[in-house]
Short mmCIF file of C-alpha atoms in Angstrom, two decimals:
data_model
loop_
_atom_site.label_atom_id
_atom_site.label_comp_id
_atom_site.label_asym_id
_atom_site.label_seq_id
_atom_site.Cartn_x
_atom_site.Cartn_y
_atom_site.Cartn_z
CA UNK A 1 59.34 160.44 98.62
CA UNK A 2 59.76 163.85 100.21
CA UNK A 3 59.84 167.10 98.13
CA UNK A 4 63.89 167.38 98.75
CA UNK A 5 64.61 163.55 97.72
CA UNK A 6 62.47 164.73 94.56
CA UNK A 7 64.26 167.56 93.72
CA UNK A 8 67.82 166.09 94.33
CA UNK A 9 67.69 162.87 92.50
CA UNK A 10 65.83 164.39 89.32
CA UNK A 11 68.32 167.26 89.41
CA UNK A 12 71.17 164.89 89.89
CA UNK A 13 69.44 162.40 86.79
CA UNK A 14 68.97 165.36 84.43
CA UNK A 15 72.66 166.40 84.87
CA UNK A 16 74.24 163.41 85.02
CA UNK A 17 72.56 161.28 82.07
CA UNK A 18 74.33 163.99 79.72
CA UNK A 19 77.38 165.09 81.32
CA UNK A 20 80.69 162.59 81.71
CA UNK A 21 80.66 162.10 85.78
CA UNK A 22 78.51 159.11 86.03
CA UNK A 23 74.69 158.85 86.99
CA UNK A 24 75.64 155.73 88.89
CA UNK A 25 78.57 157.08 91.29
CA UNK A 26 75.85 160.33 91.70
CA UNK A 27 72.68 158.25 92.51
CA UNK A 28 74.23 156.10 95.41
CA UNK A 29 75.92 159.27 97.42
CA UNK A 30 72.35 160.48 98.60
CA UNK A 31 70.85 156.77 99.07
CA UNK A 32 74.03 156.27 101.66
CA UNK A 33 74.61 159.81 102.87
CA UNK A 34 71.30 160.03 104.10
CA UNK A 35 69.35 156.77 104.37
CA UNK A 36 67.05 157.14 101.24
CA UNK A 37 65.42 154.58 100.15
CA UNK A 38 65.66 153.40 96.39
CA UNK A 39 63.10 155.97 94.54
CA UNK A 40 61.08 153.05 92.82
CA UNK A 41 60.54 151.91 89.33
CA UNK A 42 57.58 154.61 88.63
CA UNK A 43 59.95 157.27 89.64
CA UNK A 44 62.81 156.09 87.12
CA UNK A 45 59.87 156.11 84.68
CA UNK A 46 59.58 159.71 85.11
CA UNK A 47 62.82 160.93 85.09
CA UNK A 48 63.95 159.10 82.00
CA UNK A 49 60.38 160.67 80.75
CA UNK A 50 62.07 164.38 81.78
CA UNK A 51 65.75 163.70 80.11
CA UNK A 52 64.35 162.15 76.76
CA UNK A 53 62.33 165.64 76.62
CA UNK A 54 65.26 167.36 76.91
CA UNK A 55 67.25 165.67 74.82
CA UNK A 56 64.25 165.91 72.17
CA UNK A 57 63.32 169.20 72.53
CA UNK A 58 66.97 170.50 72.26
CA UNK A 59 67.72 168.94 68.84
CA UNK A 60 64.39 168.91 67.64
CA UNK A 61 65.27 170.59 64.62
CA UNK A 62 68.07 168.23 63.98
CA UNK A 63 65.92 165.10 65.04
CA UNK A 64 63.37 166.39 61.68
CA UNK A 65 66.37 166.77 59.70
CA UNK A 66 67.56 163.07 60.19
CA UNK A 67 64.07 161.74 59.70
CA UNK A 68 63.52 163.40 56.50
CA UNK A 69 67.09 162.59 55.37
CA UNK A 70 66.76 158.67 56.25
CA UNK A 71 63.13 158.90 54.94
CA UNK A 72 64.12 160.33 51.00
CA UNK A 73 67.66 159.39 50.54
CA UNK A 74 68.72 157.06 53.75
CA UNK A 75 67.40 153.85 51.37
CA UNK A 76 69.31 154.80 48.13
CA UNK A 77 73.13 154.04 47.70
CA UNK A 78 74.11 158.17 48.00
CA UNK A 79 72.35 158.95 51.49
CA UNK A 80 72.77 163.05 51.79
CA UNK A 81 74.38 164.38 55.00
CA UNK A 82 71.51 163.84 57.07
CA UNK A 83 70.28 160.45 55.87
CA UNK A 84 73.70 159.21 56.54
CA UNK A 85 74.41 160.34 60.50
CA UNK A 86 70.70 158.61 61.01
CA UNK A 87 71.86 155.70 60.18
CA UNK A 88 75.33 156.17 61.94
CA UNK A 89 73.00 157.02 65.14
CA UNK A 90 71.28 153.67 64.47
CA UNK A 91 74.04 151.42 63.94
CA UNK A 92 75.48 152.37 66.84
CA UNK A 93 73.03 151.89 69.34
CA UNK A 94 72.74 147.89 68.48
CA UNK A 95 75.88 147.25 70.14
CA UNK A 96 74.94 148.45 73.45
CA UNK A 97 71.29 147.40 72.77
CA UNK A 98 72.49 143.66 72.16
CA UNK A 99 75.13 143.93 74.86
CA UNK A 100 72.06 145.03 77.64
CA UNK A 101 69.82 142.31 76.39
CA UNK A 102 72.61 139.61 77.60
CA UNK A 103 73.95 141.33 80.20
CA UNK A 104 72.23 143.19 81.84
CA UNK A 105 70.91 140.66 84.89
CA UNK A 106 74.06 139.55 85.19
CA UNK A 107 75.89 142.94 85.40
CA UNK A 108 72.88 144.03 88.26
CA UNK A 109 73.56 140.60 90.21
CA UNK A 110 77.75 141.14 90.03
CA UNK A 111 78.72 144.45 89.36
CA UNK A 112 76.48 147.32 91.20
CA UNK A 113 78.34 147.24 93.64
CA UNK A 114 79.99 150.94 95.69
CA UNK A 115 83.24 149.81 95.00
CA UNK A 116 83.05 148.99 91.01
CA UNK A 117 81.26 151.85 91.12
CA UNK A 118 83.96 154.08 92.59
CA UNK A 119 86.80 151.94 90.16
CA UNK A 120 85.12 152.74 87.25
CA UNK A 121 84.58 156.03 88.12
CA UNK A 122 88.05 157.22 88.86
CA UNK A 123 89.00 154.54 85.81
CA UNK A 124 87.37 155.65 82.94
CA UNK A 125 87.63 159.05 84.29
CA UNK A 126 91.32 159.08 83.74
CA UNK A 127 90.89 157.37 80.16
CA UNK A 128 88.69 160.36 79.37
CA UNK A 129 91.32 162.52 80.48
CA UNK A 130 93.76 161.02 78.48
CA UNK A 131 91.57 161.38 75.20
CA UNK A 132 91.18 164.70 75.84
CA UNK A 133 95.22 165.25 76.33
CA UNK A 134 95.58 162.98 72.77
CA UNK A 135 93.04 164.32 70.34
CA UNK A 136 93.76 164.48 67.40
CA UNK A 137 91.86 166.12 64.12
CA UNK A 138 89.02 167.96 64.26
CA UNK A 139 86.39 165.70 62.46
CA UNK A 140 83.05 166.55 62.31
CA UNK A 141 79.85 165.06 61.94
CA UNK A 142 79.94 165.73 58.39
CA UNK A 143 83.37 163.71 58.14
CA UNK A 144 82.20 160.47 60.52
CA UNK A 145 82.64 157.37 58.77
CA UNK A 146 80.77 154.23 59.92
CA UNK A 147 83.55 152.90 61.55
CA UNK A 148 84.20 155.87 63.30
CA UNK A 149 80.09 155.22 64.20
CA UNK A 150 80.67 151.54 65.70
CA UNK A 151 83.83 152.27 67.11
CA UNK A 152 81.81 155.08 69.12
CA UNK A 153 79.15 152.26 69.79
CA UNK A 154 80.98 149.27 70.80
CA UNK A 155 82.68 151.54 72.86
CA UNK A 156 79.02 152.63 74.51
CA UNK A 157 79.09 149.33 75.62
CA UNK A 158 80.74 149.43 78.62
CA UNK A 159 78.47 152.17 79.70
CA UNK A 160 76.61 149.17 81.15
CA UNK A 161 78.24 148.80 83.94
CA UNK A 162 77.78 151.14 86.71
CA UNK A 163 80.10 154.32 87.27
CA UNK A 164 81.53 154.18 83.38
CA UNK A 165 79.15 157.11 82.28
CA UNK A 166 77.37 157.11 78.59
CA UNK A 167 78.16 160.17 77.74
CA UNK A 168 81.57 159.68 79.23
CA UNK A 169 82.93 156.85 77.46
CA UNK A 170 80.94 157.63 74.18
CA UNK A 171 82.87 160.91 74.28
CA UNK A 172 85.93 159.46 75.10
CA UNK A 173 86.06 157.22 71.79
CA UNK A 174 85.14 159.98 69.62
CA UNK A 175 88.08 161.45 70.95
CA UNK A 176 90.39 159.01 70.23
CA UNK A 177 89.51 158.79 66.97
CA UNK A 178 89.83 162.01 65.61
CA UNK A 179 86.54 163.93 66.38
CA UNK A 180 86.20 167.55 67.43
CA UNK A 181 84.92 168.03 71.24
CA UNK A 182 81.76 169.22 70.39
CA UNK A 183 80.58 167.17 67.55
CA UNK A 184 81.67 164.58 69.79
CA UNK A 185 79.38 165.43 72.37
CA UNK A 186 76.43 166.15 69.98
CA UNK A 187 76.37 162.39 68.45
CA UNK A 188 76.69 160.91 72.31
CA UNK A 189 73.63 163.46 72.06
CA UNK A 190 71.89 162.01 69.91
CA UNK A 191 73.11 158.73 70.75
CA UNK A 192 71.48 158.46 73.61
CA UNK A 193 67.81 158.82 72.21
CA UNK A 194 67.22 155.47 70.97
CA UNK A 195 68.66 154.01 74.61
CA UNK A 196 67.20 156.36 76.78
CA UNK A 197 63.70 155.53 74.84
CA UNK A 198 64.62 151.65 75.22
CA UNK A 199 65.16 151.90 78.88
CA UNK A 200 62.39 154.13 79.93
CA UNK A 201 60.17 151.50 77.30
CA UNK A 202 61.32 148.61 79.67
CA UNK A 203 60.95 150.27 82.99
CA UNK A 204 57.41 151.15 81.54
CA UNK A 205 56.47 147.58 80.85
CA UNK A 206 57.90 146.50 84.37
CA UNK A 207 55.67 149.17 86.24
CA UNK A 208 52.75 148.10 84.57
CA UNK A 209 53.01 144.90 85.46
CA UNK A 210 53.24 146.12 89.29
CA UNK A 211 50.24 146.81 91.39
CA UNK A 212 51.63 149.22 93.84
CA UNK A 213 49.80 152.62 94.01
CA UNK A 214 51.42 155.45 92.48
CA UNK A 215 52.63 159.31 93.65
CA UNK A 216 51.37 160.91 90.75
CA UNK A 217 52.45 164.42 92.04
CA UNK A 218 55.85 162.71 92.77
CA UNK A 219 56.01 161.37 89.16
CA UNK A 220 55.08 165.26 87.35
CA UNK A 221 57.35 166.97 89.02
CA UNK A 222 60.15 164.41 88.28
CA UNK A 223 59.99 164.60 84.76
CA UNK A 224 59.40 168.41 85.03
CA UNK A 225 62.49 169.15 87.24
CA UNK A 226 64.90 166.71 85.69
CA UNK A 227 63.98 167.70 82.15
CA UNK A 228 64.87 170.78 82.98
CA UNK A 229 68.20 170.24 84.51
CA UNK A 230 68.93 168.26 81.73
CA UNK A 231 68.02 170.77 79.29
CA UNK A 232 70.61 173.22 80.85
CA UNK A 233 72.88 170.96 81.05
CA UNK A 234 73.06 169.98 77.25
CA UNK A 235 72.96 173.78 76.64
CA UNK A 236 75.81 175.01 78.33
CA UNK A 237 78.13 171.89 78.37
CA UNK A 238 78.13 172.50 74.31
CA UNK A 239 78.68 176.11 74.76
CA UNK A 240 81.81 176.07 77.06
CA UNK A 241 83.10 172.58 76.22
CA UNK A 242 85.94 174.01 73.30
CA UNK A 243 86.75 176.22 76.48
CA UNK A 244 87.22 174.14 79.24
CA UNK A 245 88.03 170.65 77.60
CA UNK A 246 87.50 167.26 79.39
CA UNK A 247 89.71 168.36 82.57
CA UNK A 248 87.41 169.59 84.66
CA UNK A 249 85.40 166.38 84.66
CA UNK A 250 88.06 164.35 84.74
CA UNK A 251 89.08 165.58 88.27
CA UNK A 252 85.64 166.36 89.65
CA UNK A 253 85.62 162.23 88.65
CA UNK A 254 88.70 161.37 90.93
CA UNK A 255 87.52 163.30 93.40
CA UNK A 256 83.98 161.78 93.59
CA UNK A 257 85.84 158.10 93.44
CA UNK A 258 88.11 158.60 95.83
CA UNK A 259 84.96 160.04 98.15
CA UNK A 260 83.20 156.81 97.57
CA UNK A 261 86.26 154.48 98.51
CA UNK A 262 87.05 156.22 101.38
CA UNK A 263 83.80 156.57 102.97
CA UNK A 264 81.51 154.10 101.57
CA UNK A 265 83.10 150.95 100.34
#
């Protein structure tokens, strides 16, 4: 990999894992636009390395608070605050955790394909949208219930297949049901630590069973450069998201799916 396919695909993974527009539909413009090849397991490694840092780093101080929470009161029948949104967090990752465990080979073998890819971008775009234009309430995370928690998480599930967006359709559910834009953001937030761990954990098992040599400078500035996009982009899409609402993704997605149809499917 050269310097610029470096900096463009770790820029593009740290923004995209955490903001609704799809890492998928983002990923394949530069492999087809201009010939790359596919960046390679080690580099994947690395870049789910950098956004998990983010992600960590960012609500550190909220990560302690859930730990200690589940740890003294998250095993008694009155959980406090804190002991109870750890294991709302938890809860709703097995849904999407069982669902990859199934489906996943068969979802890589049928479904990655430009044009699912550019359906379920425009698609699930428009539901987003449509959340955002039907909200209702203005739950917080103090006020989630746990079925407001696996409703969020079944829901996560069809993040699996390419172009739906994590952070998209997690956000999009907590929506629909009631939750304030923000606080719905920050639990697709913190959501997306136990998967993003999973996934990088399997890639990591998968590239140590490989024997192909490996760019360490390559790998470094990977997690470096898309841990820090991704970092920015958690920071400001929570500071201007009560200002600019859903819309603006919403249409940046039609446009981007209606790009890939047009010129690459």
């Amino acid at each position: 990999m050269d310097l610029m396919e470096i900096i463009v695909l770790a820029v593009l993974q740290g923004l995209t894992e955490f903001l609704p527009i799809s890492s998928s539909a983002h990923l394949i413009l530069p492999s087809r636009m201009f010939g790359w090849e596919d960046q390679g397991l080690a580099f994947d490694v690395a870049v789910h390395v950098g956004t998990l840092a983010a992600v960590m780093i960012y609500f550190r101080k909220d990560i302690v608070a859930l730990i200690q929470g589940w740890l003294t009161t998250g095993f008694t029948r009155h959980p406090n605050a804190d002991g109870r949104l750890a294991w709302y967090v938890a809860l709703a990752t097995i849904p999407a955790g069982m669902a990859g465990l199934l489906f996943d080979d068969w979802i890589e073998a049928n479904l990655r394909s430009t044009a699912v890819i550019a359906a379920t971008t425009i698609g699930f775009g428009v539901l987003l949208g449509i959340s955002d234009r039907l909200r209702h309430g203005a739950a917080g995370l103090a006020e989630m219930t746990l079925l407001m928690a696996l409703i969020i998480g079944f829901a996560q599930m069809f993040a699996l297949i390419p172009g739906t967006s994590r952070s998209g359709i997690t956000i999009t559910a907590a929506l629909l049901i009631g939750m304030q834009r923000v606080d719905a953001a920050k639990f697709s937030f913190l959501l997306s630590i136990p998967l993003i761990l999973a996934a990088g954990g399997l890639k990591t098992l998968e590239l140590v069973e490989q024997v192909t040599p490996v760019d360490w400078q390559a790998l470094v500035l990977g997690v470096l450069i898309s841990a820090v996009s991704a970092w920015i982009c958690i920071y400001y899409f929570l500071a201007f998201i009560n200002r600019i609402g859903m819309m603006p993704f919403v249409f940046y997605r039609l446009v981007l799916g209606a790009i890939l149809l047009l010129f690459f499917v």
